C-alpha positions as MATLAB code, in Angstrom:
seq = 'MELTTEMLWVLGLLAFTVYLFVSEVVRVDVAAILVLVLLGLTTVLPFVPELVAPDLLFTGFASNAVISIIAVMIIGAGLDRTGIMGLVANHILRIGGTTERRIIPLISGTTGVISSFMQNVGAAALFLPVVSRISVRTGLPMSRLLMPMGFCAILGGTMTMIGSSPLILLNDLIATSNQVLAGKGLEPMAEFGLFAVTPIGLALVATGIGYFVLLGRRILPAVETRAVTTMASTQEYLQRVYGLGYTLNEVRVPALSPLVGRTVGDVEHEFHLRVVAVQAGQELSLAPGGLARDTRIEASQVLGILASSSRLGEFAAAARLKISSDLDVLASALKPDRAGIAELVIPPSSGLIGKSVRDVWMRKTYGLTVLAIHRQGKAICEEDEGLDEIPFQGGDTLVCHVAWNQLARLERDRDFVIVTTEYPHEELRPHKVPHALVFFAIALGLVLFTEVKLSVALLTGAVGMVISGVLTMDEAYQAVSWQTVFLLASLIPLGAAVEGSGTAAWIALHTLELLGNDVSPWQLQLVIALLATLFSLVMSNVGATVLLVPLAVNIAVQAQLAGVAGADPAVFALIVALATSNSFLIPTHQVNALIMGPGGYRVVDFLRAGGIMTLLFLVVMLVMLQLLY';
ca = [
      16.824  -16.765   35.194;
      17.305  -13.425   36.387;
      16.715  -10.547   34.799;
      20.281   -8.540   34.265;
      20.940   -5.309   33.089;
      21.568   -6.282   29.237;
      17.771   -7.441   29.640;
      16.769   -4.105   30.960;
      18.475   -2.027   27.736;
      16.823   -4.844   25.482;
      13.561   -4.260   26.742;
      13.351   -1.257   27.433;
      14.097   -0.563   23.404;
      11.694   -2.545   22.988;
       8.852   -0.487   24.523;
      10.234    2.414   23.067;
       9.816    1.011   19.704;
       6.675   -0.734   20.001;
       5.580    3.212   21.112;
       7.106    4.555   17.889;
       5.113    2.562   15.601;
       1.704    2.352   17.342;
       2.040    6.674   17.990;
       3.283    6.522   15.128;
       5.091   10.580   16.110;
       7.907    9.387   12.858;
       7.203    7.483    9.866;
       8.066    3.407   10.810;
      10.687    3.477    8.358;
      12.142    6.277   10.301;
      11.588    4.860   13.694;
      13.319    1.425   12.850;
      16.457    3.802   11.399;
      16.404    5.637   14.860;
      15.923    1.829   17.211;
      19.333    1.351   14.785;
      21.212    4.208   15.205;
      20.601    3.638   19.160;
      21.672   -0.031   18.989;
      24.610    1.791   17.414;
      25.559    3.488   20.215;
      25.343    1.026   22.565;
      28.742   -0.131   21.067;
      30.388    3.147   22.353;
      28.993    4.119   25.200;
      30.217    3.600   27.958;
      27.844    3.135   31.112;
      24.988    1.150   28.443;
      25.941   -2.853   27.333;
      26.613   -3.554   24.325;
      23.536   -5.629   22.985;
      24.422   -5.656   18.495;
      28.123   -6.198   17.434;
      29.652   -3.638   15.963;
      30.231   -5.791   12.855;
      26.732   -7.073   12.764;
      25.084   -3.566   13.041;
      24.913   -3.094    9.177;
      23.970   -6.860    8.497;
      20.037   -6.330    7.677;
      20.566   -4.749    4.672;
      22.751   -7.076    3.102;
      20.579   -9.956    4.154;
      19.245  -12.341    2.380;
      15.489  -11.153    3.338;
      16.257   -7.306    2.319;
      17.274   -8.989   -1.043;
      14.575  -10.960   -1.788;
      12.375   -8.636   -1.094;
      14.130   -5.739   -3.494;
      14.024   -8.315   -6.225;
       9.745   -9.641   -6.079;
       8.922   -5.787   -6.470;
      10.864   -5.239   -9.145;
       9.512   -8.679  -10.638;
       6.262   -8.080   -9.862;
       6.816   -4.287  -11.367;
       7.909   -6.551  -14.899;
       5.029   -8.017  -14.726;
       2.822   -4.938  -14.294;
       4.812   -3.008  -17.637;
       4.057   -5.549  -20.420;
       0.479   -4.921  -19.628;
      -0.193   -8.459  -17.977;
      -2.963   -7.128  -16.266;
      -5.190   -5.977  -18.976;
      -5.121   -8.953  -20.054;
      -6.184  -10.429  -17.378;
      -8.668   -8.524  -16.385;
     -10.354   -8.867  -19.805;
     -10.480  -12.808  -19.439;
     -12.459  -12.241  -16.295;
     -14.663  -10.268  -17.779;
     -15.061  -12.447  -20.538;
     -15.248  -15.559  -18.223;
     -17.046  -13.952  -15.018;
     -20.107  -12.131  -16.518;
     -21.941   -9.237  -14.737;
     -22.860  -11.304  -11.494;
     -20.915  -10.776   -8.203;
     -21.083  -14.478   -7.349;
     -18.917  -14.940   -9.776;
     -16.813  -11.872  -10.109;
     -15.419  -11.877   -6.849;
     -14.267  -15.273   -6.512;
     -12.202  -14.742  -10.295;
     -10.773  -11.003   -8.631;
     -10.615  -12.107   -5.605;
      -8.945  -15.956   -6.743;
      -6.738  -14.275   -9.462;
      -5.369  -11.285   -6.899;
      -4.965  -14.128   -4.323;
      -2.341  -16.139   -6.933;
      -0.581  -12.772   -8.377;
       0.553  -11.488   -4.353;
       1.512  -15.396   -3.783;
       4.676  -14.326   -5.465;
       4.515  -10.799   -5.372;
       4.035   -8.283   -2.433;
       0.198   -8.381   -1.303;
      -0.250   -4.691   -0.902;
       1.793   -4.249   -4.590;
      -0.868   -7.584   -5.901;
      -3.398   -4.973   -4.220;
      -2.285   -1.409   -6.317;
      -2.330   -3.265   -9.712;
      -5.336   -5.131   -9.617;
      -7.284   -1.607   -8.072;
      -6.951    0.028  -11.375;
      -8.361   -3.353  -12.964;
     -11.431   -3.767  -10.788;
     -12.426    0.551  -11.733;
     -12.511   -0.929  -15.356;
     -14.532   -4.117  -14.504;
     -16.759   -1.726  -12.371;
     -16.705    0.358  -15.430;
     -18.240   -1.868  -17.577;
     -20.683   -3.639  -15.157;
     -22.360   -1.204  -13.229;
     -20.772   -2.877  -10.184;
     -19.542   -0.674   -7.593;
     -16.236   -0.862   -6.713;
     -17.539   -1.071   -2.875;
     -18.770   -4.595   -3.517;
     -15.669   -5.929   -5.358;
     -12.377   -4.068   -3.358;
     -12.609   -5.740   -0.104;
     -12.779   -9.154   -1.057;
     -10.168   -8.148   -3.431;
      -7.736   -6.686   -1.241;
      -8.798   -9.192    1.689;
      -7.766  -11.919   -0.401;
      -4.956  -10.011   -1.532;
      -3.808  -10.529    2.127;
      -4.540  -13.675    2.259;
      -2.309  -14.414   -0.762;
       1.043  -13.686    1.008;
       0.534  -16.904    3.114;
       0.542  -18.794    0.080;
       4.082  -19.431   -0.537;
       7.402  -18.719    1.954;
       8.094  -15.101   -0.388;
       4.644  -13.825   -0.729;
       5.189  -11.351    1.782;
       8.089   -9.828    3.812;
       7.025  -12.035    6.976;
       7.782  -15.160    5.269;
      10.593  -13.913    3.526;
      12.056  -12.765    6.718;
      10.918  -16.181    8.629;
      14.195  -18.728    7.529;
      16.692  -15.492    8.687;
      15.776  -15.134   11.698;
      15.431  -19.071   11.705;
      18.808  -18.883   11.163;
      19.733  -16.366   13.761;
      17.247  -18.409   16.205;
      19.428  -21.972   14.725;
      22.732  -20.023   16.419;
      21.025  -19.556   19.837;
      19.864  -23.273   20.075;
      23.256  -24.910   18.926;
      24.822  -22.786   22.276;
      22.209  -24.064   24.442;
      22.878  -28.457   23.107;
      19.504  -28.175   20.714;
      18.770  -29.396   17.957;
      18.075  -26.316   14.499;
      15.577  -26.131   13.371;
      14.612  -26.345    9.695;
      14.007  -23.934    7.577;
      10.655  -23.781    4.933;
      10.694  -24.569    1.639;
       9.054  -22.093   -1.227;
       6.019  -24.341   -1.111;
       5.850  -25.256    2.692;
       2.966  -23.232    3.510;
       0.898  -23.394    0.312;
      -1.947  -25.490    1.697;
      -2.569  -23.173    4.457;
      -2.566  -20.121    1.830;
      -4.805  -21.504   -0.657;
      -7.528  -22.949    3.019;
      -6.997  -19.439    3.694;
      -8.114  -17.651    0.092;
     -10.473  -20.258   -0.517;
     -12.300  -19.259    3.536;
     -11.768  -15.530    2.441;
     -13.906  -16.045   -1.177;
     -16.099  -18.615    0.605;
     -16.935  -15.899    3.028;
     -17.535  -12.871    0.910;
     -19.464  -15.181   -1.525;
     -22.006  -15.909    1.173;
     -22.116  -12.789    2.795;
     -21.086  -10.408    0.674;
     -24.544   -8.903    0.248;
     -24.778   -8.589    3.483;
     -21.191   -7.292    4.826;
     -20.152   -5.402    2.148;
     -21.780   -1.598    0.939;
     -23.185   -0.589   -1.671;
     -21.410    2.357   -2.186;
     -22.557    4.685   -5.527;
     -19.303    3.647   -7.752;
     -16.554    5.887   -8.159;
     -14.683    4.712  -11.879;
     -13.919    7.475  -14.503;
     -14.655    7.157  -17.924;
     -13.738    9.547  -20.630;
     -17.877    9.175  -21.717;
     -18.981   10.381  -18.775;
     -18.979   14.374  -19.154;
     -17.238   16.326  -16.151;
     -19.796   17.974  -15.242;
     -22.204   14.866  -14.232;
     -19.872   12.765  -13.682;
     -18.787   15.362  -10.926;
     -22.101   16.232   -9.617;
     -22.893   12.457   -9.406;
     -20.769   11.161   -7.648;
     -19.191   13.713   -4.959;
     -22.061   16.479   -5.298;
     -19.790   19.084   -7.003;
     -21.815   20.841   -9.356;
     -18.911   21.964  -11.455;
     -18.514   23.080  -14.798;
     -16.127   23.992  -17.230;
     -15.774   27.332  -18.776;
     -13.638   29.265  -20.839;
     -13.144   33.532  -19.584;
     -10.816   35.876  -21.379;
      -9.802   38.812  -18.929;
     -10.641   42.323  -20.170;
      -7.772   44.844  -19.761;
      -9.835   46.627  -17.027;
      -9.928   43.436  -14.634;
      -9.383   43.921  -10.882;
      -7.412   40.033  -11.733;
      -4.589   41.156  -13.659;
      -1.558   41.105  -12.309;
      -2.842   38.721   -9.532;
      -1.421   35.454   -9.289;
      -3.476   32.299  -10.368;
      -3.490   30.865   -6.063;
      -5.138   34.275   -5.271;
      -7.713   34.109   -7.299;
      -8.615   30.595   -6.405;
      -8.558   30.947   -2.759;
     -11.162   34.422   -2.833;
     -13.593   32.273   -5.292;
     -12.911   28.862   -4.850;
     -12.324   27.380   -7.997;
     -10.096   26.069  -10.136;
      -7.940   27.537  -12.887;
      -6.992   24.221  -15.746;
      -5.352   26.561  -18.180;
      -4.427   29.764  -19.400;
      -3.378   30.903  -22.792;
      -2.788   33.853  -23.960;
      -2.071   34.517  -27.886;
      -0.497   31.422  -29.223;
       1.209   30.372  -25.557;
      -1.317   27.767  -23.785;
       0.266   26.847  -19.727;
      -0.618   24.052  -18.862;
       0.398   21.445  -15.804;
       2.836   20.890  -15.373;
       5.415   23.337  -15.503;
       3.512   25.836  -17.218;
       0.607   26.548  -15.094;
       1.229   26.934  -11.009;
      -0.216   28.982   -8.362;
       1.934   31.597   -8.535;
       1.602   32.701  -12.465;
      -0.054   35.384  -12.643;
      -2.806   37.076  -14.943;
      -2.255   39.580  -17.635;
      -5.003   41.166  -20.017;
      -6.267   39.220  -22.955;
      -5.660   35.958  -21.257;
      -8.646   33.328  -21.738;
      -8.632   30.997  -18.738;
     -10.001   27.954  -18.447;
     -12.448   27.984  -15.590;
     -14.017   25.298  -12.561;
     -16.314   26.124  -10.588;
     -19.546   25.662   -9.872;
     -22.418   27.828  -10.761;
     -22.895   30.227   -7.936;
     -19.051   30.689   -7.466;
     -18.658   31.371  -10.859;
     -21.800   33.737  -11.184;
     -20.564   35.782   -8.626;
     -17.248   35.245   -9.776;
     -17.874   36.544  -12.976;
     -19.496   39.572  -11.307;
     -16.500   40.771   -9.377;
     -14.101   40.059  -11.865;
     -15.411   42.556  -14.909;
     -15.628   38.908  -17.159;
     -18.156   37.390  -19.367;
     -18.895   33.680  -19.017;
     -18.448   30.945  -22.055;
     -19.722   27.833  -21.494;
     -18.878   26.665  -24.293;
     -15.012   26.288  -25.026;
     -13.453   28.023  -28.233;
     -10.143   29.168  -27.552;
      -9.094   26.040  -25.401;
     -11.200   24.039  -26.927;
      -8.183   21.377  -28.297;
      -6.332   21.466  -25.371;
      -9.453   20.830  -22.606;
     -11.201   18.027  -24.864;
     -12.180   14.999  -23.592;
      -9.070   13.016  -25.792;
      -6.897   15.702  -24.075;
      -7.710   15.589  -20.695;
     -10.784   15.202  -18.093;
     -11.476   14.492  -14.368;
      -8.879   11.342  -12.629;
      -9.276    9.618   -9.715;
      -5.478    9.102   -7.772;
      -5.525    7.220   -3.966;
      -2.440    8.452   -2.175;
      -0.837    4.801   -1.120;
       0.702    4.104    2.539;
       4.282    3.961    1.276;
       3.493    7.555   -0.293;
       6.281   10.439   -0.346;
       3.148   12.420    0.105;
       2.524   11.534    3.090;
       1.637   14.589    5.839;
       2.196   16.895    3.038;
      -0.463   19.341    1.210;
      -1.270   20.083   -2.000;
       0.463   23.445   -1.212;
       3.308   22.402    0.201;
       4.183   19.856   -3.125;
       2.788   22.402   -5.816;
       0.782   19.361   -6.701;
      -0.585   21.377  -10.042;
       3.146   22.612  -11.241;
       5.075   19.418  -10.335;
       2.314   16.621  -10.922;
       0.066   18.511  -13.625;
      -2.835   17.479  -11.365;
      -5.369   20.401  -10.849;
      -7.115   18.725   -7.202;
     -10.349   19.508   -7.337;
     -11.132   17.204   -3.790;
     -10.062   14.596   -1.553;
     -12.523   12.229   -1.051;
     -11.442   10.722    2.609;
     -13.174    8.261    5.100;
     -16.293    8.575    3.276;
     -16.011   12.504    3.203;
     -15.110   14.351   -0.322;
     -13.664   17.899    0.713;
     -13.975   19.857   -2.140;
     -12.467   23.387   -3.271;
     -15.417   24.633   -1.305;
     -14.569   24.010    1.717;
     -11.758   26.247    3.156;
      -8.640   25.299    3.368;
      -8.079   22.066    0.915;
      -4.969   23.416   -0.233;
      -3.072   23.030    3.052;
      -4.940   19.542    4.160;
      -1.624   17.110    4.458;
      -2.188   13.956    3.339;
      -3.232   10.651    4.649;
      -2.139    7.183    3.189;
      -6.087    6.038    1.639;
      -6.516   10.048    0.239;
      -8.272    9.917   -3.227;
      -7.678   13.006   -4.925;
      -9.654   14.000   -7.670;
      -7.936   15.924   -9.910;
      -8.350   17.410  -13.472;
      -5.243   15.899  -15.533;
      -4.032   15.979  -19.225;
      -4.187   12.334  -20.191;
      -0.505   12.292  -21.468;
       0.798   13.647  -17.894;
      -1.500   10.767  -15.862;
      -0.142    8.405  -18.307;
       3.267    9.129  -17.662;
       2.032    9.286  -13.332;
       1.456    5.844  -13.861;
       5.204    5.033  -13.062;
       5.158    7.200   -9.917;
       5.157    5.419   -6.912;
       3.312    8.175   -4.868;
       0.252    7.213   -6.874;
      -1.951    4.530   -7.652;
      -3.818    5.558  -10.693;
      -7.917    4.738  -10.463;
      -8.815    5.937  -13.790;
      -8.267    3.467  -16.314;
     -10.513    4.194  -18.948;
      -8.691    6.918  -21.191;
      -6.521    7.334  -23.655;
      -3.155    7.108  -22.855;
       0.039    5.063  -24.062;
       0.650    1.396  -25.151;
       2.881   -0.534  -22.185;
       4.723   -3.456  -23.277;
       3.038   -6.587  -24.901;
       6.130   -7.092  -26.846;
       8.033   -8.664  -23.830;
       5.062  -10.328  -22.140;
       7.498  -13.531  -23.190;
      11.130  -12.217  -21.914;
       9.504  -11.033  -18.361;
       7.194  -14.523  -18.106;
      10.668  -16.352  -18.921;
      12.877  -14.813  -16.614;
       9.674  -14.717  -13.834;
       9.845  -18.735  -14.847;
      13.543  -18.334  -14.193;
      13.802  -17.599  -10.796;
      10.942  -20.043   -9.613;
      13.536  -22.954  -11.183;
      15.859  -21.529   -9.663;
      13.921  -21.514   -5.995;
      12.662  -25.283   -6.887;
      14.771  -27.041   -7.984;
      18.439  -25.837   -7.326;
      20.253  -24.375   -3.708;
      20.791  -21.378   -4.909;
      19.911  -18.903   -1.674;
      16.338  -17.040   -2.170;
      17.737  -13.723   -2.872;
      19.698  -15.059   -5.599;
      17.484  -16.420   -7.308;
      15.100  -14.449   -7.398;
      17.731  -11.208   -8.482;
      18.073  -13.336  -11.633;
      14.617  -12.838  -12.571;
      14.925   -9.327  -11.517;
      18.183   -8.696  -13.231;
      16.656  -10.547  -16.572;
      13.519   -8.422  -16.201;
      15.999   -4.879  -17.186;
      18.229   -7.343  -19.439;
      16.083   -7.872  -21.504;
      14.039   -4.460  -21.701;
      10.903   -5.601  -19.471;
      11.611   -2.820  -17.250;
      14.382    0.296  -17.681;
      16.807    0.382  -14.672;
      15.405    3.585  -13.712;
      11.501    1.843  -13.598;
      13.629   -0.907  -11.713;
      14.870    1.587   -8.964;
      11.107    2.944   -8.598;
       9.628   -0.556   -8.232;
      11.234   -0.688   -4.769;
       9.913    0.643   -1.996;
      12.376    1.895   -0.134;
      10.552    2.133    3.375;
       9.957   -2.016    3.231;
      13.478   -2.011    3.269;
      15.208    0.589    5.573;
      12.182   -0.532    7.669;
      13.326   -4.333    7.681;
      17.207   -3.374    7.329;
      16.588   -1.655   10.263;
      15.365   -3.798   12.815;
      16.389   -7.190   12.158;
      19.397   -5.967   14.544;
      16.571   -5.591   17.305;
      15.571   -8.848   16.913;
      19.227  -10.539   17.123;
      19.685   -8.788   20.344;
      16.103   -9.944   21.667;
      17.665  -13.473   21.203;
      20.838  -12.478   22.051;
      20.149  -11.182   25.044;
      18.818  -13.660   26.528;
      15.155  -11.491   26.913;
      13.210  -13.427   24.522;
      14.414  -16.190   26.939;
      13.014  -14.189   30.252;
       9.858  -13.371   28.358;
       8.933  -16.619   27.477;
       9.679  -18.324   30.830;
       7.434  -15.957   32.547;
       5.027  -16.636   30.235;
       4.696  -20.179   30.567;
       4.788  -19.263   34.514;
       1.538  -17.695   33.714;
      -0.177  -19.983   31.488;
       0.728  -23.071   34.322;
       1.945  -26.621   34.221;
      -1.088  -27.803   32.014;
      -0.547  -25.783   28.635;
      -0.954  -27.560   25.537;
       0.930  -27.076   22.271;
      -2.368  -25.398   20.608;
      -2.670  -23.189   23.247;
      -0.010  -21.930   23.399;
       0.190  -21.450   19.604;
      -2.923  -19.299   20.248;
      -1.278  -16.967   22.536;
       1.241  -16.270   19.934;
      -1.656  -16.199   16.661;
      -3.502  -14.225   19.342;
      -0.023  -11.722   20.140;
       0.759  -11.810   16.476;
      -2.679  -10.588   15.079;
      -2.257   -8.126   18.296;
       1.089   -6.354   17.574;
       0.041   -6.465   13.617;
      -2.780   -4.361   14.416;
      -0.571   -1.348   15.703;
       2.630   -1.795   14.269;
       4.150   -3.037   11.128;
       4.041   -6.725   10.234;
       7.764   -6.932    9.620;
       8.170   -5.595   12.845;
       5.722   -7.504   14.900;
       7.349  -10.668   13.174;
      11.470   -9.156   13.978;
       9.923   -9.114   17.673;
       7.683  -11.813   18.372;
       9.529  -15.068   16.503;
      12.396  -15.084   18.824;
       9.730  -15.113   21.698;
       7.503  -17.634   19.829;
      11.436  -19.483   19.519;
      11.880  -19.912   23.309;
       8.206  -20.329   24.268;
       8.104  -23.744   22.521;
      11.993  -24.107   23.482;
      10.645  -23.458   27.902;
       7.435  -25.642   26.286;
       9.901  -28.479   25.952;
      11.946  -28.160   29.023;
       8.873  -28.136   31.328;
       7.734  -31.507   29.176;
       4.724  -30.315   27.169;
       4.761  -32.598   23.802;
       4.656  -30.961   20.455;
       5.440  -27.412   21.015;
       8.363  -27.443   18.072;
      10.167  -24.085   17.568;
       9.958  -23.884   14.065;
       5.928  -24.224   13.422;
       5.650  -21.442   16.548;
       7.867  -19.727   14.630;
       5.645  -20.111   11.217;
       2.822  -18.756   13.689;
       4.450  -15.439   13.781;
       4.975  -15.202   10.211;
       0.997  -16.255    9.435;
      -0.457  -14.426   11.735;
       0.748  -10.666   10.979;
      -1.365  -11.489    7.757;
      -4.252  -11.212    9.900;
      -4.816   -7.836    9.618;
      -8.868   -7.136    8.792;
      -9.943   -5.364   11.667;
      -9.001   -2.077   11.044;
      -7.665   -0.019    7.839;
      -3.717   -0.578    9.343;
      -2.821   -2.809    7.212;
      -1.133   -0.685    3.605;
      -4.036   -3.302    1.819;
      -6.520   -1.555    3.332;
      -5.883    1.890    3.508;
      -5.386    1.853   -0.282;
      -8.084    0.245   -0.857;
     -10.488    2.479    1.844;
     -10.663    5.896   -0.723;
     -11.540    4.177   -3.875;
     -14.141    1.963   -2.068;
     -15.524    4.562    0.045;
     -15.169    2.247    3.062;
     -15.828    3.204    6.705;
     -13.388    2.027    9.533;
     -17.124    0.804   11.020;
     -17.237   -1.675    7.151;
     -13.933   -2.789    8.712;
     -14.694   -3.829   11.442;
     -17.662   -5.171   10.352;
     -16.401   -7.869    7.760;
     -13.025   -7.649    9.727;
     -14.340   -8.848   12.445;
     -15.412  -11.934   11.415;
     -12.229  -12.966    8.883;
      -9.934  -12.278   11.442;
     -11.840  -15.479   13.657;
     -11.523  -17.185   10.431;
      -8.151  -16.785    9.926;
      -7.151  -17.635   13.228;
      -9.364  -20.594   13.240;
      -8.380  -22.135    9.898;
      -5.003  -21.209   10.548;
      -4.721  -24.047   13.803;
      -6.758  -25.957   12.225;
      -4.765  -26.561    9.231;
      -1.156  -26.574   11.615;
      -2.594  -29.121   13.204;
      -2.849  -31.015    9.754;
       0.520  -30.389    8.953;
       2.292  -30.346   11.748;
];
């Protein structure tokens, strides 16, 4: 097979795509949209061959896979809004006791099952506060519970064909490849049913649970729990967990104080402290809205200050203030049942990544007074220079002072995952549990027992959640990770270009030539699984699936033509969709990034625990595929 000009352009675009994903010079969704734009420009530039037909360029946005993923996210949000997760946590505590060997299988197994019907990062986000609650009540460090839960959330995505984005996408990619196979006079591949991968997924989840039960004490770090409860005082908690000797104090600003006329932000920056409330007569200023860094300090105001003893002393002397350790004027606004310390994680999909406290006006916009950022085992606090200018990263844990009613509102904000659970907040919608379960069952029944397309079946359940009042329409919109949607929809045309141009067939042919004529099917499967694992460590699993499924199918076809018995293109494609979940070695997967901060994990912790898990995943997956197919 000769290398054509069209193939060269596709290979160049593929290399550019991989570079964008690996280097992260732009966000992954931006990278995918950029690739889509470049594909579109090939239809009009005279010196570039047309790689994708103009009428197929935006079909990804209306694809079965994209609509299915949107619907799964909405259904998952509906189940969460009813408070089912809290019921699950209580049930786990009731039957699991307080020992690791009993709690780990219960948490991890439950997360695995739930993630088989929703996005694994969504399942992990739902169970993050559950683990926090269990950690508080049992005294077990979160670091001993979060990694097993996170790994099993990833593994659980392999239990059904709607458990992860690659598996949802697989049947669409198979349909595209079938068109190419038909053009060559070859038999089309059969699409996979909802539970076609369940035996493999069950074996993988069982392996993950057994791995942590048997070896957890040796491979999991024992980092002190970071769960916050309203019973612990602010001072004790900050000192015990982060080494921050902060105290909450009240000061009145005299008329001759040099603070008069200055802004809150100036004072915080100069004296390395935090102002959490300002009382002027009968007017109380709290975040959000009422208190921001540009709020000016006036005479006779009462300030609520969080600071270390040394900084507080310097502040009092320089500003001519009398410090009161007992709250008087601000006692009502700042009492433990109104406000306190909370922890929030910046998820990998957050729109705040790359921005700082100062950039987004965190206190004014979200009501969060950030005291510290916990990142990779280290706490960066207000006493360190430049806390407000540090760009957020996925997995950062923010230690904040916040009013509880505001924290409850932030539970619906997809830019945060709330770790703190034991605080007074508004009730969820437990009376909607029957409605949520009914429409979830309807969606599942349509998938299992009818010929309705997957997207229509799942969208039926999602629309039912809205119509029955489980979710509002705004909440449904907020439940969708639009970053994932645009990433997937924008890359689908690239996969079509790789397949339709013959690039995948050319790469497959040369791969077989390198491996030799006496290669066996399981050796080819191992090569494909290793490629998918490697790609998923440096780029999104969706991107890896789109790029590698056409390649895997063509490797199987070329192997068949070379006389290699047992090279099934559908199985080879399935290996790619499964192996892209083998992302345990480094915290690049969204789930791993999500749990890294709250668990106090370091990269070396993932290397130690994830290295063994990676090998176990490959062995179990390939053995199960041999048994089933």
